[in-house]
Structures are given as structure tokens and as C-alpha cells.
Amino acid sequence: MKRNSLVRSLVFCVLGGLVAWTALPSSIVFAEKTQKITKPLEKAFPHSEKCKRCHLRVFEEWEASAQSRSIVSAAFRVTLDQYLLSVPESEQSMCFRCHAPHILEYGHQTKMFIDEVKSKDPQIDGVGCSQCHLIKDVDPKTHPPHPTYQLEKTVFGGYKKPAKNLAHQSEVSALYKKSQYCVTCHDSLPQEAKSEQLPNWMGNWKESKAEKSGKTCQSCHMPGAFGESANGERNRKVANHSFPGRFGKVRAKAIDLDFTTEVNGEKSKTDVTIQSLVPHNLPMPHPGWYRVVVDLTVLGKNLKKVHSEQRFYERVYGDKDGNKTVLDFKAAEVLTDTLLKPEEKRIESFTFPTPKNAPSMDVIVTLTYAPIHGPEEFLKAVANESGLGQKDRAFQPVEVVKKKNNIILKK
Ligand code: HEC
Ligand code: HEC
Ligand code: HEC
Ligand code: HEC
Ligand code: HEC
């Protein structure tokens, strides 16, 4: 008797908040999209904290990822604000379609989503466990194709034979192993019909060598390892959930960089070969200020800097009046596009004066994700909003690759 009730309370403990989620009849869930969903949001999309109890490893990786911060950065709050000023109420949910995609089911609560973001400490997830694992399919009719949800007690994933557990049912879905799953949120901004003519963010990833040879987004950005998928379960193949990108280990495999320098008397010339190993544009042009800087620096006598030159890999958008803008939701056209295309090899030539009276010179080439840029007021707004000022992540450059050659100079 005693033992039984102990077991029962244990089971109850384990289920915790999830019990309400799993116990709901599915009829409510199948309500037409045109009807408002009646299930409370936190029941339909349990918070990631609810999954942490059994999926500690995954949770900790995810918590360190950019995806877990998708509605909390100062840059996001400031750009969202700007966006909201420029659109009618009916379009206010747009940014959330990817940054907190459960809005696809809870569009009638857009104001709540906005208020949560403004609070700076949102109690709802952005791109959390449920927002990804309740994705049943992708709707190809929307631009861009967006995820569709099945809000029942089933989570979807890549395992053919998931172990049973008390909190949820599991179902394998081939979608989770495909690039299309990720691309729904990574390819282009849904905007008015006109802007559908703007090029996508990723470039022609479908034709890349990586994609054609079966290397999906997951294979680079959710690298596999061997470990516990849920606490205490047997070890099996698991997928890293820290989503390395601009931060994290994948960066080392982004670019092959090589260069040669030719000294012709007073002038020298460096040819830099930049081979992208990435099957999509680098960088991605959303938000509109993302860019990579190629920097050539020459050090002469006593390592004094004698020359420095920069080139930008970026997509510069023009608004409806043709003015440059870093706010891509205002984009009506592309003014210039120097993004490194999927797997592109590019040669950059730099000519500079040979340092005088120096026995040798150092030529240093770096590729770096640049800090946020744009009109001064915009940058001030982000720094103020942050609480960290210029120390905010948005203002930190991130080095991708750096190489130095020492060249002996004849007297
Ligand atoms: C529901 C929409 C959504 C889906 C699906 C999605 N992502 Fe993301 N992802 C985002 C958002 C939003 C961010 C940006 C978060 C931030 O920094 O504010 C992001 C960030 C990232 C980053 C970090 C980017 C950087 O600058 O370092 C990587 C890498 C990434 N996602 C890879 C993936 C992969 C791989 C998949 C498929 C398994 C995927 N994403 C699926 C919305 C999504
Ligand atoms: C189609 C999906 C999608 C839509 C719609 C979208 N974003 Fe993003 N957003 C992303 C992804 C994916 C990233 C990560 C980009 C990367 O690192 O390559 C991102 C990154 C960002 C970032 C930089 C990371 C951060 O959090 O500081 C900001 C700011 C941002 N988005 C703002 C917005 C705003 C404002 C809107 C609406 C006007 C919007 N986004 C609409 C998918 C989207
Ligand atoms: C951006 C979407 C995304 C987010 C956010 C996300 N996952 Fe996943 N998850 C995936 C994909 C895709 C796979 C399948 C990867 C594969 O098989 O290559 C996966 C695999 C898994 C697996 C099985 C493999 C493993 O690594 O253990 C578990 C369990 C899991 N996720 C739980 C979670 C939990 C818990 C969270 C929140 C802390 C979460 N996921 C957040 C997309 C996501
Ligand atoms: C009571 C513990 C428990 C809780 C709470 C829990 N899970 Fe699980 N989950 C498991 C176990 C056990 C497995 C099976 C792992 C295996 O087969 O290796 C699993 C498997 C999974 C898988 C893999 C499914 C597949 O077919 O690939 C995903 C995805 C997943 N859980 C997501 C979640 C999400 C999202 C939440 C929160 C909403 C959550 N889990 C909450 C115990 C739990
Ligand atoms: C062959 C490996 C590989 C594959 C496959 C791949 N990527 Fe990447 N991706 C990278 C590398 C490497 C970087 C890091 C670039 C850097 O930091 O310089 C990157 C960067 C990113 C970023 C960071 C944002 C930026 O502006 O650079 C996002 C987001 C991203 N990838 C999404 C995707 C998506 C979505 C897919 C699937 C269509 C995908 N990637 C497929 C290697 C890959």
C-alpha cells in the first residue's frame, strides 16, 4: 500500500507540469486555424524548463545557443520597435514567425508577445524545445514556407525507436533530418508581395556540393556525438543543441585562406584567395547589418602599422526611396551584394606601398564578423537598450580566420 502511493507520487512528480499538457483531449487541438485556439499557450507549447528535467544535456546546450536568445537581445527589441512603428496592426506578428514561431497558432495574442519582449525578461520561449519539436510539417504554400504544428501529446524527432517515457509520446519524422526543416526560418523575410522579388538569404544552397552529397544543415550545425538523449537512458547518437554558427566550433571550418605577396620595388601586391567551405551565403544578410570584413594590415619596421585596408562582404539594401538601410524590413531593392556565395572561391587583390627601410614586413589578413553598424541614433538606441552599452554582444567583432606571412625585403 505504502509502496504503491510512493510510486504514484513519484510518477506525479516526474510528470509535473507536463501532465496537464498530455491529458488534454486532442479535439481542441485540431481546431481550424481560422478559429482561435482555446488551449492556453503554455499548455500547447510547454516551456523549455519543463523538458530540462529529463533532457538536461540538451537543455544546457540549447540554453547556450543563439536560438535561446531569439527574443531577448537589445538589437531585437530596438529593431522590433522600429518595425512596429512602420506597419499596420495586422502585420505586427511578422518578426515572431521565426523568432517565436508559436505565434503561427496564437496570432490573436500578438500584443502579449510584444509585451513579453518589451519586458526584457520574457516568460515565453522564442525558439525553444516545443517550438521546434511540435513541428509536424512545412507549409510550402507560404512565403517563405513556414512550419505547421500538431499540438498533441506527441513530440517529433529523428529517432526511429525512441524509448517510452511518461511525459510524452515520440514519433519519428523524416523532416528532422532534412535541411528544409531549418530553412523555413533561415531563408528570407516574409514581406509584402513586392519584396518577394528580393533574393533569399542563403543563396543557392540546394545546388551546393555539401547539400548534394547529403550534408544537411544539421550535420554541421547540430554535430552528432554519442551520449544520453534523456537522463539515465542508454547511450546513443545524439545531436548537439548549441547550434554553433557565428559562435562555436564550426567557424574553424568556414574558410580556406591563402595569400601571396609580390614585391615590385616601391609597390607590393597581395593576392588573397578566399575559398568558402560553407554551402550558403557568408554572412547571411539578415539582420541587414550583418557583414564580414576582410582586412589587410601591413606591418613595417619595428612592427609599425604602415598600411590597412578593408573590404566588406555584405548585402546593402535600399528602401523605397532608394536610400541605404540596415533595417531589412524596409528593403525594396538590393543596392550592392558582395556576400561570399555558397562554396565560392574569391580572389582579392591589394596594392600598397612597400615599407621603407625595413628588413621585412608582416602581411596579415583577417576575416571577421563585424560589429553592428548603421545610423548613429540606431546604434545609440541599441547600446542604451542593452544595459551593457558597447559591451553588448552586438558590438563585439567575431574573428573567423587570421593568417600572417613574413616577407623578407631586399635592401
Ligand atoms: C522556428 C524557426 C527556426 C528554426 C526551425 C530553426 N532556426 Fe536557427 N535560428 C532561428 C532564429 C530566430 C535565430 C536567431 C536567434 C538570435 O540570435 O536572436 C537562429 C539562430 C541559429 C544559429 C546561430 C546563428 C549565428 O549567428 O550564430 C544557427 C547556427 C542556427 N540557427 C541553425 C539552425 C539549424 C541547423 C536549424 C535546423 C535544425 C535551425 N536553425 C532551425 C530560428 C530558427
Ligand atoms: C523568416 C524568419 C525570420 C523573420 C521573419 C525574422 N527573423 Fe530575425 N532572424 C532570423 C534568423 C534565422 C536569425 C539568425 C540569423 C543568422 O545569424 O544568420 C535572425 C536574427 C535576427 C537578429 C540578430 C540576432 C539578435 O537577436 O540580435 C535580429 C536583431 C533580428 N533577427 C530581428 C528581426 C526583426 C526585427 C524581425 C521583423 C522585422 C525579424 N528579425 C524577422 C529569422 C527571422
Ligand atoms: C531549432 C530547432 C530545435 C530546437 C530549439 C530544439 N531541438 Fe531538439 N532536435 C532538433 C532536431 C532537428 C533534432 C534531430 C537531429 C538529428 O537527428 O540530426 C533534434 C533532436 C533532439 C533529441 C534527440 C537527440 C538528442 O540530441 O538527444 C532530443 C531528445 C531533443 N532534440 C530534445 C530537445 C529539447 C529538450 C530541446 C530544448 C531544450 C530541444 N530539443 C530544442 C531541433 C531542435
Ligand atoms: C519524464 C521525462 C521526460 C520529459 C519531461 C520530457 N522528455 Fe523527451 N524523452 C524522454 C525519454 C526517456 C525519451 C527517449 C530517449 C531515447 O530514446 O533515447 C525522450 C525522447 C524525446 C525526443 C526524441 C523523439 C524522437 O522520436 O526522436 C524528443 C524530441 C523529446 N524527447 C523532446 C522533449 C520535449 C520537447 C520535452 C518538453 C516539452 C520533453 N521531451 C520532455 C523523457 C522526457
Ligand atoms: C558543410 C557545413 C555546413 C552546412 C551543411 C551548413 N552550414 Fe551553416 N555555416 C557553416 C559554417 C562553417 C558557418 C560559420 C561561418 C563563420 O563563422 O565564419 C556557418 C554559418 C551559419 C550561420 C551563421 C550566420 C552567418 O551569418 O554566417 C547560420 C544561421 C547557418 N550557417 C545556417 C545554416 C543552415 C540553415 C544550413 C542548411 C541549409 C546550413 N547552415 C548548412 C557550415 C555549414
PDB file of N, CA and C and ligand atoms in Angstrom, residues 179 182-183 186 202 205 210-211 215-221 244-247 250-251 253-255 277-285 290 369 400, ligand 5:
ATOM      1  N   SER A 179      17.445  19.483 -44.504  1.00  0.00           N
ATOM      2  CA  SER A 179      17.760  20.912 -44.464  1.00  0.00           C
ATOM      3  C   SER A 179      16.494  21.763 -44.490  1.00  0.00           C
ATOM      4  N   CYS A 182      15.231  23.393 -41.333  1.00  0.00           N
ATOM      5  CA  CYS A 182      15.906  24.598 -40.827  1.00  0.00           C
ATOM      6  C   CYS A 182      15.632  25.806 -41.718  1.00  0.00           C
ATOM      7  N   VAL A 183      15.592  25.525 -42.992  1.00  0.00           N
ATOM      8  CA  VAL A 183      15.500  26.612 -43.966  1.00  0.00           C
ATOM      9  C   VAL A 183      14.203  27.424 -43.797  1.00  0.00           C
ATOM     10  N   HIS A 186      15.309  30.285 -41.999  1.00  0.00           N
ATOM     11  CA  HIS A 186      16.636  30.862 -42.269  1.00  0.00           C
ATOM     12  C   HIS A 186      16.806  31.410 -43.681  1.00  0.00           C
ATOM     13  N   MET A 202      20.070  32.718 -48.111  1.00  0.00           N
ATOM     14  CA  MET A 202      21.073  31.653 -48.086  1.00  0.00           C
ATOM     15  C   MET A 202      21.802  31.479 -49.405  1.00  0.00           C
ATOM     16  N   TRP A 205      21.767  27.231 -51.893  1.00  0.00           N
ATOM     17  CA  TRP A 205      22.298  26.139 -51.057  1.00  0.00           C
ATOM     18  C   TRP A 205      21.931  24.762 -51.592  1.00  0.00           C
ATOM     19  N   ALA A 210      27.910  20.362 -50.712  1.00  0.00           N
ATOM     20  CA  ALA A 210      27.585  19.789 -49.394  1.00  0.00           C
ATOM     21  C   ALA A 210      26.170  19.195 -49.405  1.00  0.00           C
ATOM     22  N   GLU A 211      25.192  19.988 -49.813  1.00  0.00           N
ATOM     23  CA  GLU A 211      23.804  19.520 -49.802  1.00  0.00           C
ATOM     24  C   GLU A 211      23.631  18.315 -50.726  1.00  0.00           C
ATOM     25  N   LYS A 215      25.128  16.382 -46.994  1.00  0.00           N
ATOM     26  CA  LYS A 215      25.471  17.122 -45.773  1.00  0.00           C
ATOM     27  C   LYS A 215      24.401  18.175 -45.509  1.00  0.00           C
ATOM     28  N   THR A 216      23.542  17.888 -44.563  1.00  0.00           N
ATOM     29  CA  THR A 216      22.435  18.791 -44.261  1.00  0.00           C
ATOM     30  C   THR A 216      22.894  19.874 -43.291  1.00  0.00           C
ATOM     31  N   CYS A 217      22.022  20.850 -43.047  1.00  0.00           N
ATOM     32  CA  CYS A 217      22.308  21.886 -42.047  1.00  0.00           C
ATOM     33  C   CYS A 217      22.681  21.229 -40.717  1.00  0.00           C
ATOM     34  N   GLN A 218      21.890  20.198 -40.352  1.00  0.00           N
ATOM     35  CA  GLN A 218      22.096  19.526 -39.058  1.00  0.00           C
ATOM     36  C   GLN A 218      23.506  18.945 -38.961  1.00  0.00           C
ATOM     37  N   SER A 219      24.034  18.411 -40.070  1.00  0.00           N
ATOM     38  CA  SER A 219      25.321  17.725 -39.973  1.00  0.00           C
ATOM     39  C   SER A 219      26.435  18.689 -39.576  1.00  0.00           C
ATOM     40  N   CYS A 220      26.324  19.963 -39.922  1.00  0.00           N
ATOM     41  CA  CYS A 220      27.337  20.935 -39.497  1.00  0.00           C
ATOM     42  C   CYS A 220      26.921  21.710 -38.243  1.00  0.00           C
ATOM     43  N   HIS A 221      25.624  21.998 -38.119  1.00  0.00           N
ATOM     44  CA  HIS A 221      25.190  22.877 -37.025  1.00  0.00           C
ATOM     45  C   HIS A 221      24.568  22.146 -35.852  1.00  0.00           C
ATOM     46  N   PRO A 244      26.138  25.791 -33.114  1.00  0.00           N
ATOM     47  CA  PRO A 244      27.296  26.624 -33.431  1.00  0.00           C
ATOM     48  C   PRO A 244      27.118  27.310 -34.788  1.00  0.00           C
ATOM     49  N   GLY A 245      27.495  28.568 -34.854  1.00  0.00           N
ATOM     50  CA  GLY A 245      27.382  29.349 -36.090  1.00  0.00           C
ATOM     51  C   GLY A 245      28.440  30.425 -36.030  1.00  0.00           C
ATOM     52  N   ARG A 246      27.993  31.659 -35.810  1.00  0.00           N
ATOM     53  CA  ARG A 246      28.977  32.736 -35.648  1.00  0.00           C
ATOM     54  C   ARG A 246      29.795  32.508 -34.384  1.00  0.00           C
ATOM     55  N   PHE A 247      29.203  31.801 -33.416  1.00  0.00           N
ATOM     56  CA  PHE A 247      29.933  31.438 -32.209  1.00  0.00           C
ATOM     57  C   PHE A 247      30.064  29.923 -32.223  1.00  0.00           C
ATOM     58  N   VAL A 250      32.181  25.434 -35.390  1.00  0.00           N
ATOM     59  CA  VAL A 250      32.143  25.286 -36.851  1.00  0.00           C
ATOM     60  C   VAL A 250      32.943  26.345 -37.572  1.00  0.00           C
ATOM     61  N   ARG A 251      33.137  27.483 -36.900  1.00  0.00           N
ATOM     62  CA  ARG A 251      33.801  28.614 -37.540  1.00  0.00           C
ATOM     63  C   ARG A 251      35.150  28.243 -38.141  1.00  0.00           C
ATOM     64  N   LYS A 253      35.925  25.842 -39.696  1.00  0.00           N
ATOM     65  CA  LYS A 253      35.805  25.169 -40.987  1.00  0.00           C
ATOM     66  C   LYS A 253      35.108  26.026 -42.029  1.00  0.00           C
ATOM     67  N   ALA A 254      35.091  27.332 -41.812  1.00  0.00           N
ATOM     68  CA  ALA A 254      34.332  28.203 -42.703  1.00  0.00           C
ATOM     69  C   ALA A 254      35.088  28.555 -43.983  1.00  0.00           C
ATOM     70  N   ILE A 255      36.377  28.841 -43.841  1.00  0.00           N
ATOM     71  CA  ILE A 255      37.138  29.451 -44.929  1.00  0.00           C
ATOM     72  C   ILE A 255      38.536  28.830 -45.044  1.00  0.00           C
ATOM     73  N   LEU A 277      33.965  27.323 -47.531  1.00  0.00           N
ATOM     74  CA  LEU A 277      33.638  25.900 -47.389  1.00  0.00           C
ATOM     75  C   LEU A 277      32.179  25.751 -46.962  1.00  0.00           C
ATOM     76  N   VAL A 278      31.482  26.884 -46.977  1.00  0.00           N
ATOM     77  CA  VAL A 278      30.118  26.937 -46.454  1.00  0.00           C
ATOM     78  C   VAL A 278      29.129  26.841 -47.620  1.00  0.00           C
ATOM     79  N   PRO A 279      28.113  25.986 -47.507  1.00  0.00           N
ATOM     80  CA  PRO A 279      27.185  25.795 -48.626  1.00  0.00           C
ATOM     81  C   PRO A 279      26.073  26.837 -48.696  1.00  0.00           C
ATOM     82  N   HIS A 280      26.291  27.981 -48.055  1.00  0.00           N
ATOM     83  CA  HIS A 280      25.303  29.069 -48.136  1.00  0.00           C
ATOM     84  C   HIS A 280      26.052  30.381 -48.113  1.00  0.00           C
ATOM     85  N   ASN A 281      25.332  31.483 -48.364  1.00  0.00           N
ATOM     86  CA  ASN A 281      25.986  32.789 -48.338  1.00  0.00           C
ATOM     87  C   ASN A 281      26.711  33.013 -47.026  1.00  0.00           C
ATOM     88  N   LEU A 282      27.788  33.748 -47.093  1.00  0.00           N
ATOM     89  CA  LEU A 282      28.527  34.122 -45.892  1.00  0.00           C
ATOM     90  C   LEU A 282      28.844  35.600 -45.970  1.00  0.00           C
ATOM     91  N   PRO A 283      28.391  36.400 -45.005  1.00  0.00           N
ATOM     92  CA  PRO A 283      27.441  36.000 -43.980  1.00  0.00           C
ATOM     93  C   PRO A 283      26.041  35.965 -44.560  1.00  0.00           C
ATOM     94  N   MET A 284      25.076  35.615 -43.723  1.00  0.00           N
ATOM     95  CA  MET A 284      23.678  35.722 -44.119  1.00  0.00           C
ATOM     96  C   MET A 284      23.261  37.185 -43.956  1.00  0.00           C
ATOM     97  N   PRO A 285      22.471  37.714 -44.883  1.00  0.00           N
ATOM     98  CA  PRO A 285      22.172  39.155 -44.838  1.00  0.00           C
ATOM     99  C   PRO A 285      20.957  39.544 -43.993  1.00  0.00           C
ATOM    100  N   TYR A 290      24.417  42.646 -40.841  1.00  0.00           N
ATOM    101  CA  TYR A 290      25.417  41.585 -40.773  1.00  0.00           C
ATOM    102  C   TYR A 290      26.404  41.719 -41.931  1.00  0.00           C
ATOM    103  N   TYR A 369      33.516  38.723 -38.439  1.00  0.00           N
ATOM    104  CA  TYR A 369      32.131  39.218 -38.408  1.00  0.00           C
ATOM    105  C   TYR A 369      32.168  40.592 -37.765  1.00  0.00           C
ATOM    106  N   VAL A 400      36.837  35.174 -37.706  1.00  0.00           N
ATOM    107  CA  VAL A 400      36.600  33.893 -38.372  1.00  0.00           C
ATOM    108  C   VAL A 400      37.935  33.222 -38.673  1.00  0.00           C
TER     109      VAL A 400
HETATM  110  C1  HEC B   5      29.380  21.935 -44.589  1.00  0.00           C
HETATM  111  C2  HEC B   5      28.958  22.528 -43.334  1.00  0.00           C
HETATM  112  C3  HEC B   5      27.741  23.434 -43.342  1.00  0.00           C
HETATM  113  C4  HEC B   5      26.469  23.139 -43.770  1.00  0.00           C
HETATM  114  C5  HEC B   5      25.975  21.869 -44.441  1.00  0.00           C
HETATM  115  C6  HEC B   5      25.666  24.304 -43.431  1.00  0.00           C
HETATM  116  N1  HEC B   5      26.421  25.271 -42.831  1.00  0.00           N
HETATM  117 FE1  HEC B   5      25.766  26.976 -41.971  1.00  0.00          FE
HETATM  118  N2  HEC B   5      27.671  27.528 -41.567  1.00  0.00           N
HETATM  119  C7  HEC B   5      28.774  26.696 -41.704  1.00  0.00           C
HETATM  120  C8  HEC B   5      29.942  27.354 -41.174  1.00  0.00           C
HETATM  121  C9  HEC B   5      31.365  26.799 -41.161  1.00  0.00           C
HETATM  122  C10 HEC B   5      29.483  28.587 -40.666  1.00  0.00           C
HETATM  123  C11 HEC B   5      30.281  29.591 -39.864  1.00  0.00           C
HETATM  124  C12 HEC B   5      30.807  30.675 -40.644  1.00  0.00           C
HETATM  125  C13 HEC B   5      31.687  31.511 -39.798  1.00  0.00           C
HETATM  126  O1  HEC B   5      31.554  31.597 -38.581  1.00  0.00           O
HETATM  127  O2  HEC B   5      32.517  32.128 -40.414  1.00  0.00           O
HETATM  128  C14 HEC B   5      28.059  28.658 -40.925  1.00  0.00           C
HETATM  129  C15 HEC B   5      27.258  29.725 -40.544  1.00  0.00           C
HETATM  130  C16 HEC B   5      25.872  29.624 -40.446  1.00  0.00           C
HETATM  131  C17 HEC B   5      25.032  30.554 -39.772  1.00  0.00           C
HETATM  132  C18 HEC B   5      25.535  31.765 -39.001  1.00  0.00           C
HETATM  133  C19 HEC B   5      25.173  33.040 -39.648  1.00  0.00           C
HETATM  134  C20 HEC B   5      26.055  33.701 -40.644  1.00  0.00           C
HETATM  135  O3  HEC B   5      25.662  34.803 -40.978  1.00  0.00           O
HETATM  136  O4  HEC B   5      27.120  33.232 -41.090  1.00  0.00           O
HETATM  137  C21 HEC B   5      23.738  30.128 -39.934  1.00  0.00           C
HETATM  138  C22 HEC B   5      22.492  30.785 -39.413  1.00  0.00           C
HETATM  139  C23 HEC B   5      23.784  28.922 -40.707  1.00  0.00           C
HETATM  140  N3  HEC B   5      25.102  28.640 -41.006  1.00  0.00           N
HETATM  141  C24 HEC B   5      22.680  28.185 -41.094  1.00  0.00           C
HETATM  142  C25 HEC B   5      22.723  27.060 -41.939  1.00  0.00           C
HETATM  143  C26 HEC B   5      21.567  26.393 -42.485  1.00  0.00           C
HETATM  144  C27 HEC B   5      20.129  26.794 -42.242  1.00  0.00           C
HETATM  145  C28 HEC B   5      22.029  25.334 -43.230  1.00  0.00           C
HETATM  146  C29 HEC B   5      21.254  24.344 -44.060  1.00  0.00           C
HETATM  147  C30 HEC B   5      20.711  24.828 -45.318  1.00  0.00           C
HETATM  148  C31 HEC B   5      23.482  25.348 -43.118  1.00  0.00           C
HETATM  149  N4  HEC B   5      23.853  26.419 -42.346  1.00  0.00           N
HETATM  150  C32 HEC B   5      24.312  24.401 -43.694  1.00  0.00           C
HETATM  151  C33 HEC B   5      28.796  25.444 -42.255  1.00  0.00           C
HETATM  152  C34 HEC B   5      27.700  24.772 -42.769  1.00  0.00           C
END
